[in-house]
PDB file of C-alpha atoms in Angstrom:
ATOM      1  CA  MET A   1       1.232   4.137   1.886  1.00 97.00           C
ATOM      2  CA  LYS A   2       2.768   5.717  -1.683  1.00 98.00           C
ATOM      3  CA  LEU A   3       5.743   6.815  -1.917  1.00 98.00           C
ATOM      4  CA  LEU A   4       7.004   9.259  -4.732  1.00 98.00           C
ATOM      5  CA  TYR A   5      10.599  11.051  -5.303  1.00 98.00           C
ATOM      6  CA  PHE A   6      11.819  12.579  -8.325  1.00 97.00           C
ATOM      7  CA  ALA A   7      14.952  14.435  -9.585  1.00 95.00           C
ATOM      8  CA  TRP A   8      17.946  14.302  -7.741  1.00 94.00           C
ATOM      9  CA  VAL A   9      16.144  13.126  -4.658  1.00 97.00           C
ATOM     10  CA  LYS A  10      14.499   9.915  -7.200  1.00 97.00           C
ATOM     11  CA  GLN A  11      18.155   9.215  -8.469  1.00 96.00           C
ATOM     12  CA  LYS A  12      20.080   8.957  -4.638  1.00 96.00           C
ATOM     13  CA  THR A  13      17.181   6.886  -2.863  1.00 97.00           C
ATOM     14  CA  GLY A  14      16.800   4.586  -7.229  1.00 96.00           C
ATOM     15  CA  LYS A  15      13.661   4.608  -7.159  1.00 96.00           C
ATOM     16  CA  ALA A  16      10.554   7.006  -7.929  1.00 98.00           C
ATOM     17  CA  GLU A  17       7.873   5.218  -5.951  1.00 98.00           C
ATOM     18  CA  GLU A  18       7.241   2.294  -3.776  1.00 98.00           C
ATOM     19  CA  ASP A  19       4.576   1.547  -1.448  1.00 98.00           C
ATOM     20  CA  VAL A  20       5.131   0.937   2.612  1.00 97.00           C
ATOM     21  CA  THR A  21       4.057   0.460   5.704  1.00 96.00           C
ATOM     22  CA  LEU A  22       4.863   3.142   8.246  1.00 95.00           C
ATOM     23  CA  PRO A  23       6.292   1.825  11.444  1.00 93.00           C
ATOM     24  CA  ALA A  24       3.845   2.931  14.589  1.00 93.00           C
ATOM     25  CA  GLY A  25       4.774   6.083  16.151  1.00 94.00           C
ATOM     26  CA  ILE A  26       5.006   7.821  12.525  1.00 97.00           C
ATOM     27  CA  ALA A  27       3.383  11.290  12.237  1.00 96.00           C
ATOM     28  CA  ASP A  28       4.680  14.054  10.034  1.00 98.00           C
ATOM     29  CA  VAL A  29       7.056  14.356   7.085  1.00 98.00           C
ATOM     30  CA  THR A  30       9.717  15.030   9.837  1.00 97.00           C
ATOM     31  CA  GLY A  31       8.444  11.780  10.886  1.00 97.00           C
ATOM     32  CA  LEU A  32       8.301  10.557   8.003  1.00 98.00           C
ATOM     33  CA  ILE A  33      12.129  11.148   6.544  1.00 98.00           C
ATOM     34  CA  ASP A  34      13.529  10.164   9.820  1.00 97.00           C
ATOM     35  CA  TRP A  35      12.589   6.837   9.560  1.00 98.00           C
ATOM     36  CA  LEU A  36      13.462   6.743   5.588  1.00 98.00           C
ATOM     37  CA  ARG A  37      17.203   8.596   6.257  1.00 97.00           C
ATOM     38  CA  ARG A  38      17.753   4.732   7.956  1.00 96.00           C
ATOM     39  CA  ARG A  39      16.917   2.384   5.471  1.00 95.00           C
ATOM     40  CA  ASP A  40      19.973   3.048   3.536  1.00 94.00           C
ATOM     41  CA  GLU A  41      22.887   5.003   1.773  1.00 97.00           C
ATOM     42  CA  GLY A  42      20.935   6.191  -0.669  1.00 97.00           C
ATOM     43  CA  TYR A  43      17.564   7.521   1.120  1.00 98.00           C
ATOM     44  CA  GLU A  44      20.370   9.056   3.364  1.00 97.00           C
ATOM     45  CA  ALA A  45      22.398  11.352   1.035  1.00 97.00           C
ATOM     46  CA  ALA A  46      18.177  11.874  -0.901  1.00 97.00           C
ATOM     47  CA  PHE A  47      17.389  13.270   2.550  1.00 97.00           C
ATOM     48  CA  GLU A  48      20.969  14.809   4.078  1.00 96.00           C
ATOM     49  CA  ASP A  49      20.181  18.554   3.064  1.00 95.00           C
ATOM     50  CA  LEU A  50      16.158  18.923   4.202  1.00 94.00           C
ATOM     51  CA  LYS A  51      16.222  23.432   3.795  1.00 94.00           C
ATOM     52  CA  VAL A  52      16.785  21.576  -0.164  1.00 94.00           C
ATOM     53  CA  ILE A  53      13.567  18.912   0.094  1.00 96.00           C
ATOM     54  CA  ARG A  54       9.980  19.980  -1.009  1.00 96.00           C
ATOM     55  CA  CYS A  55       7.117  17.499   0.102  1.00 97.00           C
ATOM     56  CA  ALA A  56       3.360  17.134  -1.099  1.00 98.00           C
ATOM     57  CA  ILE A  57       1.385  14.929   1.330  1.00 98.00           C
ATOM     58  CA  ASP A  58      -1.913  13.968  -1.384  1.00 98.00           C
ATOM     59  CA  GLN A  59      -1.260  16.017  -4.144  1.00 97.00           C
ATOM     60  CA  GLU A  60      -0.985  19.712  -1.677  1.00 97.00           C
ATOM     61  CA  HIS A  61       2.411  21.146  -0.586  1.00 96.00           C
ATOM     62  CA  ALA A  62       3.035  20.801   2.571  1.00 97.00           C
ATOM     63  CA  ASP A  63       5.783  22.041   5.507  1.00 97.00           C
ATOM     64  CA  LEU A  64       7.988  19.686   6.633  1.00 96.00           C
ATOM     65  CA  ASP A  65       6.899  19.553  10.474  1.00 96.00           C
ATOM     66  CA  ALA A  66       2.686  18.890   8.848  1.00 98.00           C
ATOM     67  CA  SER A  67       0.340  15.209   9.610  1.00 98.00           C
ATOM     68  CA  ILE A  68       0.416  12.325   7.066  1.00 98.00           C
ATOM     69  CA  ALA A  69      -2.379  10.357   9.831  1.00 96.00           C
ATOM     70  CA  GLY A  70      -4.323   9.424   6.158  1.00 95.00           C
ATOM     71  CA  ALA A  71      -2.690  10.243   4.173  1.00 97.00           C
ATOM     72  CA  GLN A  72      -1.914   7.629   1.189  1.00 98.00           C
ATOM     73  CA  GLU A  73       0.908   9.610  -0.677  1.00 98.00           C
ATOM     74  CA  VAL A  74       3.730  11.497  -0.095  1.00 98.00           C
ATOM     75  CA  ALA A  75       5.681  13.030  -2.708  1.00 98.00           C
ATOM     76  CA  PHE A  76       9.302  14.466  -2.527  1.00 98.00           C
ATOM     77  CA  PHE A  77      11.248  16.811  -4.927  1.00 96.00           C
ATOM     78  CA  PRO A  78      13.578  19.344  -5.353  1.00 92.00           C
ATOM     79  CA  PRO A  79      12.874  23.685  -4.810  1.00 87.00           C
ATOM     80  CA  VAL A  80      11.144  23.490  -8.682  1.00 73.00           C
ATOM     81  CA  THR A  81      12.111  26.724 -10.273  1.00 60.00           C
ATOM     82  CA  GLY A  82       9.906  28.891 -13.133  1.00 57.00           C
ATOM     83  CA  GLY A  83      11.062  29.602 -16.368  1.00 53.00           C
TER      84      GLY A  83
END
């Protein structure tokens, strides 16, 4: 699965994107985030406050409880404002 990180999420993880093989049992975005947070301090910092994290699954906005079954790509970014 390809993971994409934007804005300060990218800065804190130190990566713009990566390809990962998820362990069995990760079924939704929250489970994915929990797994990422255990990887290192950068991910822990990036996903510290889930109220300010948005995601997209295969380029469609999704909630954090959305299933990632069959997904090819998950992107994480801060809230976007217009202007």
